[in-house]
Amino acid sequence: NAGVTQTPKFQVLKTGQSMTLQCAQDMNHNSMYWYRQDPGMGLRLIYYSASEGTTDKGEVPDGYNVSRLKKQNFLLGLESAAPSQTSVYFCASSTETAYEQYFGPGTRLTVT
Amino acid sequence: AQSVTQLGSHVSVSEGALVLLRCNYSSSVPPYLFWYVQYPNQGLQLLLKYTSAATLVKGINGFEAEFKKSETSFHLTKPSAHMSDAAEYFCAVSGLSGGSYIPTFGRGTSLIVHP
């Protein structure tokens, strides 16, 4: 099993550009999450999906959108990138939202 | 609303010394509690979890944590630190919020191990 995979691993964007971060899991988990990690801030939840086809906002959703069309995939979109979105993004999955999470290796995004 | 407070952004210990990383939580209902470890340039890995069974929870790599409801704490300990324990540690709580269990992470504690 590959677990949770994320693509790309690194990305540099110019302000105003758009992109989609991809996340896939092969553990048949119902719940998936997107976090951003910034120095001294821990992990902050951007969006989560409790099941295929449903999504909910987390703590810091502004400037992002998500899509969960298939159970194994959770996409995070940036429509118009801003320097404040420079961060490391982690995707995670779990059997249910209450239970332990399995994390991907992260995507390091820089917006100039 | 639930929250997690990790006391100390950095903890420094000597190899062989006791490791104590502190975590306090707030939650309106009995929560699920977790400790995760993050090594440089990697994602988080589960160390241990509390899900309302035994209050003393044993995890991987010799770590354990004790759930103390009266103190709303879930501190992480290891009797003897090893150089390989140097990493970032995160405490997390999944508590009921608006009908769903939503995970919340602390800001993390960086464990530094000196030879």
PDB file of C-alpha atoms in Angstrom:
ATOM      1  CA  ASN A   1       0.000   0.000   0.000  1.00  0.00           C
ATOM      2  CA  ALA A   2       1.229   3.467  -0.870  1.00  0.00           C
ATOM      3  CA  GLY A   3      -0.865   5.069   1.907  1.00  0.00           C
ATOM      4  CA  VAL A   4      -1.423   8.775   1.242  1.00  0.00           C
ATOM      5  CA  THR A   5       0.346  10.313  -1.731  1.00  0.00           C
ATOM      6  CA  GLN A   6       0.561  13.981  -2.736  1.00  0.00           C
ATOM      7  CA  THR A   7       1.584  15.652  -5.964  1.00  0.00           C
ATOM      8  CA  PRO A   8       3.530  17.736  -6.618  1.00  0.00           C
ATOM      9  CA  LYS A   9       6.214  17.694  -3.899  1.00  0.00           C
ATOM     10  CA  PHE A  10       7.363  21.236  -4.679  1.00  0.00           C
ATOM     11  CA  GLN A  11       5.762  24.111  -6.558  1.00  0.00           C
ATOM     12  CA  VAL A  12       6.597  27.746  -7.201  1.00  0.00           C
ATOM     13  CA  LEU A  13       3.809  30.044  -8.357  1.00  0.00           C
ATOM     14  CA  LYS A  14       3.594  33.701  -9.231  1.00  0.00           C
ATOM     15  CA  THR A  15       0.966  35.838  -7.545  1.00  0.00           C
ATOM     16  CA  GLY A  16      -2.363  35.411  -9.292  1.00  0.00           C
ATOM     17  CA  GLN A  17      -1.629  32.004 -10.815  1.00  0.00           C
ATOM     18  CA  SER A  18      -3.855  29.038 -10.097  1.00  0.00           C
ATOM     19  CA  MET A  19      -3.059  25.419  -9.376  1.00  0.00           C
ATOM     20  CA  THR A  20      -4.452  22.202  -7.922  1.00  0.00           C
ATOM     21  CA  LEU A  21      -2.768  20.076  -5.306  1.00  0.00           C
ATOM     22  CA  GLN A  22      -3.615  16.415  -5.601  1.00  0.00           C
ATOM     23  CA  CYS A  23      -4.041  13.847  -2.850  1.00  0.00           C
ATOM     24  CA  ALA A  24      -4.793  10.146  -3.153  1.00  0.00           C
ATOM     25  CA  GLN A  25      -5.244   7.386  -0.570  1.00  0.00           C
ATOM     26  CA  ASP A  26      -5.503   3.638  -1.079  1.00  0.00           C
ATOM     27  CA  MET A  27      -6.783   2.678   2.386  1.00  0.00           C
ATOM     28  CA  ASN A  28     -10.492   3.022   1.580  1.00  0.00           C
ATOM     29  CA  HIS A  29     -10.827   5.773   4.187  1.00  0.00           C
ATOM     30  CA  ASN A  30     -14.028   7.779   4.383  1.00  0.00           C
ATOM     31  CA  SER A  31     -12.526  11.027   5.673  1.00  0.00           C
ATOM     32  CA  MET A  32      -9.882  13.216   4.086  1.00  0.00           C
ATOM     33  CA  TYR A  33      -8.327  16.524   5.094  1.00  0.00           C
ATOM     34  CA  TRP A  34      -6.151  19.369   3.873  1.00  0.00           C
ATOM     35  CA  TYR A  35      -3.883  21.219   6.309  1.00  0.00           C
ATOM     36  CA  ARG A  36      -1.324  23.952   5.989  1.00  0.00           C
ATOM     37  CA  GLN A  37       1.732  24.074   8.224  1.00  0.00           C
ATOM     38  CA  ASP A  38       3.474  27.341   8.974  1.00  0.00           C
ATOM     39  CA  PRO A  39       6.342  27.912  11.443  1.00  0.00           C
ATOM     40  CA  GLY A  40       5.053  28.269  14.998  1.00  0.00           C
ATOM     41  CA  MET A  41       1.431  27.775  13.927  1.00  0.00           C
ATOM     42  CA  GLY A  42       1.157  24.001  13.958  1.00  0.00           C
ATOM     43  CA  LEU A  43      -1.279  22.437  11.506  1.00  0.00           C
ATOM     44  CA  ARG A  44      -4.344  24.410  10.544  1.00  0.00           C
ATOM     45  CA  LEU A  45      -7.283  22.719   8.893  1.00  0.00           C
ATOM     46  CA  ILE A  46      -8.259  24.196   5.528  1.00  0.00           C
ATOM     47  CA  TYR A  47     -11.042  21.851   4.433  1.00  0.00           C
ATOM     48  CA  TYR A  48     -12.142  18.360   5.236  1.00  0.00           C
ATOM     49  CA  SER A  49     -14.401  15.750   3.703  1.00  0.00           C
ATOM     50  CA  ALA A  50     -16.242  13.286   5.924  1.00  0.00           C
ATOM     51  CA  SER A  51     -17.306  11.181   2.950  1.00  0.00           C
ATOM     52  CA  GLU A  52     -17.209  11.065  -0.837  1.00  0.00           C
ATOM     53  CA  GLY A  53     -19.074  14.001  -2.344  1.00  0.00           C
ATOM     54  CA  THR A  54     -19.168  16.110   0.850  1.00  0.00           C
ATOM     55  CA  THR A  55     -16.808  18.868   1.954  1.00  0.00           C
ATOM     56  CA  ASP A  56     -16.726  21.318   4.869  1.00  0.00           C
ATOM     57  CA  LYS A  57     -14.685  24.360   5.759  1.00  0.00           C
ATOM     58  CA  GLY A  58     -12.020  24.185   8.394  1.00  0.00           C
ATOM     59  CA  GLU A  59     -10.225  26.926  10.273  1.00  0.00           C
ATOM     60  CA  VAL A  60      -8.600  28.721   7.299  1.00  0.00           C
ATOM     61  CA  PRO A  61     -10.620  28.108   4.090  1.00  0.00           C
ATOM     62  CA  ASP A  62     -10.355  31.553   2.460  1.00  0.00           C
ATOM     63  CA  GLY A  63      -8.611  31.509  -0.911  1.00  0.00           C
ATOM     64  CA  TYR A  64      -9.000  27.750  -1.359  1.00  0.00           C
ATOM     65  CA  ASN A  65     -11.516  25.356  -2.861  1.00  0.00           C
ATOM     66  CA  VAL A  66     -11.747  21.573  -2.736  1.00  0.00           C
ATOM     67  CA  SER A  67     -13.238  18.668  -4.614  1.00  0.00           C
ATOM     68  CA  ARG A  68     -13.980  15.105  -3.483  1.00  0.00           C
ATOM     69  CA  LEU A  69     -15.545  13.422  -6.520  1.00  0.00           C
ATOM     70  CA  LYS A  70     -13.991  10.036  -5.807  1.00  0.00           C
ATOM     71  CA  LYS A  71     -13.511   8.393  -2.433  1.00  0.00           C
ATOM     72  CA  GLN A  72      -9.789   7.985  -2.921  1.00  0.00           C
ATOM     73  CA  ASN A  73      -9.015  11.530  -4.133  1.00  0.00           C
ATOM     74  CA  PHE A  74      -9.184  14.947  -2.499  1.00  0.00           C
ATOM     75  CA  LEU A  75      -8.123  17.985  -4.523  1.00  0.00           C
ATOM     76  CA  LEU A  76      -7.149  21.397  -3.155  1.00  0.00           C
ATOM     77  CA  GLY A  77      -7.371  24.361  -5.504  1.00  0.00           C
ATOM     78  CA  LEU A  78      -5.877  27.811  -5.333  1.00  0.00           C
ATOM     79  CA  GLU A  79      -7.746  30.054  -7.766  1.00  0.00           C
ATOM     80  CA  SER A  80      -5.500  33.118  -7.463  1.00  0.00           C
ATOM     81  CA  ALA A  81      -2.376  32.441  -5.461  1.00  0.00           C
ATOM     82  CA  ALA A  82      -1.138  35.022  -2.939  1.00  0.00           C
ATOM     83  CA  PRO A  83       2.200  35.221  -1.081  1.00  0.00           C
ATOM     84  CA  SER A  84       0.297  34.514   2.162  1.00  0.00           C
ATOM     85  CA  GLN A  85      -0.404  31.031   0.787  1.00  0.00           C
ATOM     86  CA  THR A  86       3.284  30.141   0.849  1.00  0.00           C
ATOM     87  CA  SER A  87       3.294  27.117   3.128  1.00  0.00           C
ATOM     88  CA  VAL A  88       3.677  23.369   3.397  1.00  0.00           C
ATOM     89  CA  TYR A  89       0.421  21.590   2.617  1.00  0.00           C
ATOM     90  CA  PHE A  90      -0.433  18.204   4.051  1.00  0.00           C
ATOM     91  CA  CYS A  91      -3.199  15.866   3.063  1.00  0.00           C
ATOM     92  CA  ALA A  92      -4.449  13.252   5.515  1.00  0.00           C
ATOM     93  CA  SER A  93      -7.070  10.539   5.675  1.00  0.00           C
ATOM     94  CA  SER A  94      -8.836   8.558   8.397  1.00  0.00           C
ATOM     95  CA  THR A  95     -11.531   5.916   8.671  1.00  0.00           C
ATOM     96  CA  GLU A  96     -13.787   8.447  10.443  1.00  0.00           C
ATOM     97  CA  THR A  97     -13.164  12.039  11.511  1.00  0.00           C
ATOM     98  CA  ALA A  98     -12.802  10.988  15.162  1.00  0.00           C
ATOM     99  CA  TYR A  99      -9.973   8.575  14.553  1.00  0.00           C
ATOM    100  CA  GLU A 100      -6.259   8.748  13.889  1.00  0.00           C
ATOM    101  CA  GLN A 101      -5.077  10.294  10.671  1.00  0.00           C
ATOM    102  CA  TYR A 102      -2.573   9.103   8.086  1.00  0.00           C
ATOM    103  CA  PHE A 103      -0.561  11.865   6.481  1.00  0.00           C
ATOM    104  CA  GLY A 104       1.007  12.352   3.093  1.00  0.00           C
ATOM    105  CA  PRO A 105       4.588  13.624   2.668  1.00  0.00           C
ATOM    106  CA  GLY A 106       3.519  17.193   1.976  1.00  0.00           C
ATOM    107  CA  THR A 107       3.709  19.764  -0.814  1.00  0.00           C
ATOM    108  CA  ARG A 108       5.990  22.745  -0.338  1.00  0.00           C
ATOM    109  CA  LEU A 109       4.406  25.737  -2.108  1.00  0.00           C
ATOM    110  CA  THR A 110       6.084  29.084  -2.638  1.00  0.00           C
ATOM    111  CA  VAL A 111       4.154  32.042  -4.062  1.00  0.00           C
ATOM    112  CA  THR A 112       6.295  34.935  -5.275  1.00  0.00           C
TER     113      THR A 112
ATOM    114  CA  ALA B   1     -15.050  24.871  20.889  1.00  0.00           C
ATOM    115  CA  GLN B   2     -12.163  22.534  21.449  1.00  0.00           C
ATOM    116  CA  SER B   3      -8.538  23.559  21.718  1.00  0.00           C
ATOM    117  CA  VAL B   4      -5.100  22.151  22.422  1.00  0.00           C
ATOM    118  CA  THR B   5      -2.244  23.873  24.239  1.00  0.00           C
ATOM    119  CA  GLN B   6       1.274  22.509  24.103  1.00  0.00           C
ATOM    120  CA  LEU B   7       3.459  24.079  26.760  1.00  0.00           C
ATOM    121  CA  GLY B   8       6.892  24.944  25.410  1.00  0.00           C
ATOM    122  CA  SER B   9       7.675  25.331  21.740  1.00  0.00           C
ATOM    123  CA  HIS B  10      11.107  23.771  22.386  1.00  0.00           C
ATOM    124  CA  VAL B  11      12.209  21.159  24.920  1.00  0.00           C
ATOM    125  CA  SER B  12      15.873  20.269  25.293  1.00  0.00           C
ATOM    126  CA  VAL B  13      17.100  17.106  27.034  1.00  0.00           C
ATOM    127  CA  SER B  14      20.292  15.112  27.272  1.00  0.00           C
ATOM    128  CA  GLU B  15      20.479  11.645  25.764  1.00  0.00           C
ATOM    129  CA  GLY B  16      19.286   9.152  28.389  1.00  0.00           C
ATOM    130  CA  ALA B  17      17.213  11.731  30.283  1.00  0.00           C
ATOM    131  CA  LEU B  18      13.463  11.709  30.836  1.00  0.00           C
ATOM    132  CA  VAL B  19      11.349  13.250  28.089  1.00  0.00           C
ATOM    133  CA  LEU B  20       8.194  15.131  29.143  1.00  0.00           C
ATOM    134  CA  LEU B  21       6.116  16.996  26.565  1.00  0.00           C
ATOM    135  CA  ARG B  22       3.035  18.721  27.932  1.00  0.00           C
ATOM    136  CA  CYS B  23      -0.407  18.899  26.356  1.00  0.00           C
ATOM    137  CA  ASN B  24      -3.609  20.351  27.777  1.00  0.00           C
ATOM    138  CA  TYR B  25      -6.911  20.259  25.963  1.00  0.00           C
ATOM    139  CA  SER B  26     -10.392  21.645  26.225  1.00  0.00           C
ATOM    140  CA  SER B  27     -13.395  19.806  24.884  1.00  0.00           C
ATOM    141  CA  SER B  28     -17.080  19.826  25.743  1.00  0.00           C
ATOM    142  CA  VAL B  29     -17.343  16.039  25.463  1.00  0.00           C
ATOM    143  CA  PRO B  30     -14.951  13.175  26.210  1.00  0.00           C
ATOM    144  CA  PRO B  31     -12.439  13.528  23.405  1.00  0.00           C
ATOM    145  CA  TYR B  32     -10.173  11.323  21.392  1.00  0.00           C
ATOM    146  CA  LEU B  33      -6.557  12.387  21.978  1.00  0.00           C
ATOM    147  CA  PHE B  34      -3.468  11.763  19.896  1.00  0.00           C
ATOM    148  CA  TRP B  35       0.249  12.396  19.781  1.00  0.00           C
ATOM    149  CA  TYR B  36       1.978  12.586  16.400  1.00  0.00           C
ATOM    150  CA  VAL B  37       5.667  12.899  15.526  1.00  0.00           C
ATOM    151  CA  GLN B  38       7.110  14.716  12.523  1.00  0.00           C
ATOM    152  CA  TYR B  39      10.681  14.143  11.371  1.00  0.00           C
ATOM    153  CA  PRO B  40      12.299  16.787   9.133  1.00  0.00           C
ATOM    154  CA  ASN B  41      10.743  17.091   5.687  1.00  0.00           C
ATOM    155  CA  GLN B  42       8.203  14.355   6.374  1.00  0.00           C
ATOM    156  CA  GLY B  43       4.526  14.073   7.154  1.00  0.00           C
ATOM    157  CA  LEU B  44       3.160  13.311  10.620  1.00  0.00           C
ATOM    158  CA  GLN B  45       3.109   9.784  12.034  1.00  0.00           C
ATOM    159  CA  LEU B  46       0.893   8.542  14.844  1.00  0.00           C
ATOM    160  CA  LEU B  47       2.755   7.874  18.103  1.00  0.00           C
ATOM    161  CA  LEU B  48      -0.207   6.892  20.259  1.00  0.00           C
ATOM    162  CA  LYS B  49      -3.896   7.531  20.832  1.00  0.00           C
ATOM    163  CA  TYR B  50      -6.435   7.654  23.647  1.00  0.00           C
ATOM    164  CA  THR B  51      -9.971   6.558  22.804  1.00  0.00           C
ATOM    165  CA  SER B  52     -11.593   6.190  26.273  1.00  0.00           C
ATOM    166  CA  ALA B  53     -10.143   2.791  27.132  1.00  0.00           C
ATOM    167  CA  ALA B  54      -7.097   2.636  29.454  1.00  0.00           C
ATOM    168  CA  THR B  55      -5.952   6.030  30.716  1.00  0.00           C
ATOM    169  CA  LEU B  56      -2.276   5.098  30.325  1.00  0.00           C
ATOM    170  CA  VAL B  57      -1.548   4.634  26.668  1.00  0.00           C
ATOM    171  CA  LYS B  58       1.612   3.067  25.289  1.00  0.00           C
ATOM    172  CA  GLY B  59       2.850   3.980  21.832  1.00  0.00           C
ATOM    173  CA  ILE B  60       5.705   3.306  19.493  1.00  0.00           C
ATOM    174  CA  ASN B  61       9.397   3.935  20.220  1.00  0.00           C
ATOM    175  CA  GLY B  62       8.931   3.668  24.009  1.00  0.00           C
ATOM    176  CA  PHE B  63       6.622   6.665  24.373  1.00  0.00           C
ATOM    177  CA  GLU B  64       3.552   6.699  26.579  1.00  0.00           C
ATOM    178  CA  ALA B  65       0.928   9.220  27.655  1.00  0.00           C
ATOM    179  CA  GLU B  66      -1.549   9.431  30.506  1.00  0.00           C
ATOM    180  CA  PHE B  67      -5.049  10.844  30.141  1.00  0.00           C
ATOM    181  CA  LYS B  68      -5.999  12.863  33.239  1.00  0.00           C
ATOM    182  CA  LYS B  69      -9.554  14.107  32.962  1.00  0.00           C
ATOM    183  CA  SER B  70      -9.388  16.191  36.159  1.00  0.00           C
ATOM    184  CA  GLU B  71      -6.380  18.074  34.812  1.00  0.00           C
ATOM    185  CA  THR B  72      -7.528  18.004  31.141  1.00  0.00           C
ATOM    186  CA  SER B  73      -4.021  16.839  30.281  1.00  0.00           C
ATOM    187  CA  PHE B  74      -2.429  14.257  28.028  1.00  0.00           C
ATOM    188  CA  HIS B  75       1.314  14.605  28.601  1.00  0.00           C
ATOM    189  CA  LEU B  76       3.781  12.526  26.583  1.00  0.00           C
ATOM    190  CA  THR B  77       6.711  10.833  28.326  1.00  0.00           C
ATOM    191  CA  LYS B  78       9.651   8.576  27.570  1.00  0.00           C
ATOM    192  CA  PRO B  79      11.974   7.341  30.322  1.00  0.00           C
ATOM    193  CA  SER B  80      15.212   7.658  28.363  1.00  0.00           C
ATOM    194  CA  ALA B  81      15.734   9.952  25.371  1.00  0.00           C
ATOM    195  CA  HIS B  82      17.591   8.772  22.297  1.00  0.00           C
ATOM    196  CA  MET B  83      19.189  10.937  19.649  1.00  0.00           C
ATOM    197  CA  SER B  84      16.711   9.569  17.119  1.00  0.00           C
ATOM    198  CA  ASP B  85      13.823  11.072  19.152  1.00  0.00           C
ATOM    199  CA  ALA B  86      14.765  14.573  17.979  1.00  0.00           C
ATOM    200  CA  ALA B  87      11.694  15.730  16.039  1.00  0.00           C
ATOM    201  CA  GLU B  88       8.566  17.887  16.212  1.00  0.00           C
ATOM    202  CA  TYR B  89       5.735  16.496  18.340  1.00  0.00           C
ATOM    203  CA  PHE B  90       2.089  17.441  17.981  1.00  0.00           C
ATOM    204  CA  CYS B  91      -0.789  16.821  20.355  1.00  0.00           C
ATOM    205  CA  ALA B  92      -4.241  16.628  18.774  1.00  0.00           C
ATOM    206  CA  VAL B  93      -7.831  16.316  19.953  1.00  0.00           C
ATOM    207  CA  SER B  94     -10.910  15.138  18.091  1.00  0.00           C
ATOM    208  CA  GLY B  95     -13.961  16.474  19.857  1.00  0.00           C
ATOM    209  CA  LEU B  96     -17.575  16.812  18.879  1.00  0.00           C
ATOM    210  CA  SER B  97     -18.282  20.114  17.143  1.00  0.00           C
ATOM    211  CA  GLY B  98     -21.525  20.802  15.308  1.00  0.00           C
ATOM    212  CA  GLY B  99     -22.354  17.122  15.118  1.00  0.00           C
ATOM    213  CA  SER B 100     -19.000  16.017  13.738  1.00  0.00           C
ATOM    214  CA  TYR B 101     -15.687  15.093  15.284  1.00  0.00           C
ATOM    215  CA  ILE B 102     -13.242  17.706  14.055  1.00  0.00           C
ATOM    216  CA  PRO B 103      -9.510  17.276  14.707  1.00  0.00           C
ATOM    217  CA  THR B 104      -7.546  20.176  16.206  1.00  0.00           C
ATOM    218  CA  PHE B 105      -3.765  20.244  16.540  1.00  0.00           C
ATOM    219  CA  GLY B 106      -1.505  22.018  18.988  1.00  0.00           C
ATOM    220  CA  ARG B 107       1.276  24.261  17.726  1.00  0.00           C
ATOM    221  CA  GLY B 108       3.906  21.603  18.257  1.00  0.00           C
ATOM    222  CA  THR B 109       6.931  21.085  20.492  1.00  0.00           C
ATOM    223  CA  SER B 110      10.375  20.651  19.042  1.00  0.00           C
ATOM    224  CA  LEU B 111      12.368  18.049  21.002  1.00  0.00           C
ATOM    225  CA  ILE B 112      16.122  18.624  20.978  1.00  0.00           C
ATOM    226  CA  VAL B 113      18.333  15.805  22.245  1.00  0.00           C
ATOM    227  CA  HIS B 114      21.922  16.593  23.261  1.00  0.00           C
ATOM    228  CA  PRO B 115      24.657  13.923  23.295  1.00  0.00           C
TER     229      PRO B 115
END
